Amino acid sequence: MALFVGTDVGGTFTDLWVSDERGEIRVFKSPTTADVKSGVLDVLKIAAEDRGVSFEAFCADIVRFGHGTTVGLNALLTGRVAKTAILATKGFGDTLEIGRMRRQTSGQR
């Protein structure tokens, strides 16, 4: 059965949203791990167990997998981030503006 899966890795919990082709939706939670990846794998295993299938069979049924994280946002909000810089080659100085969707184009605003 086709599964549509989405994860959100937060500072405390990793959430997993699972929908099947019948439209049944389930949500699962697992503690977030320091390496992030293990927390995602843990919550996938919880969802597989809930469906009564092996981890491998559950993953084989996934046709769409979305992944998001609030870990970066939380780090930014709490000020726990490393000093960073962007080095852009000639012609790409507007990279940040494009990312913020504030780039001006000729004749358009």
Coordinates of C-alpha atoms in Angstrom, one line a residue, residues 39-85:
G39 CA 15.4 10.0 15.7
V40 CA 13.9 9.8 12.2
L41 CA 14.7 6.1 12.0
D42 CA 13.2 5.5 15.5
V43 CA 9.9 7.2 14.7
L44 CA 9.7 5.3 11.4
K45 CA 10.2 2.0 13.3
I46 CA 7.3 3.1 15.7
A47 CA 5.0 3.7 12.7
A48 CA 6.0 0.3 11.2
E49 CA 5.2 -1.5 14.4
D50 CA 1.9 0.3 14.6
R51 CA 1.0 -1.0 11.1
G52 CA 2.2 -4.5 12.1
V53 CA 4.8 -4.7 9.4
S54 CA 8.6 -4.8 9.4
F55 CA 10.7 -1.6 9.2
E56 CA 11.9 -2.7 5.7
A57 CA 8.3 -3.4 4.5
F58 CA 7.1 -0.1 5.8
C59 CA 9.9 1.8 4.1
A60 CA 9.3 -0.1 0.8
D61 CA 5.7 1.2 0.7
I62 CA 6.8 4.9 1.0
V63 CA 6.2 6.7 -2.3
R64 CA 6.7 10.2 -1.0
F65 CA 8.9 11.3 1.9
G66 CA 9.0 14.9 3.1
H67 CA 11.5 16.1 5.7
G68 CA 11.5 19.3 7.6
T69 CA 13.3 20.5 10.7
T70 CA 12.9 23.2 13.3
V71 CA 16.3 22.5 14.8
G72 CA 18.0 25.2 12.7
L73 CA 15.3 27.7 13.5
N74 CA 15.5 26.9 17.2
A75 CA 19.3 27.4 17.1
L76 CA 18.9 30.7 15.4
L77 CA 16.2 31.9 17.9
T78 CA 18.3 30.9 20.9
G79 CA 21.5 32.3 19.5
R80 CA 23.3 28.9 19.6
V81 CA 24.8 29.1 16.1
A82 CA 28.2 29.1 14.7
K83 CA 29.6 32.3 13.0
T84 CA 29.1 31.8 9.3
A85 CA 29.8 33.7 6.1

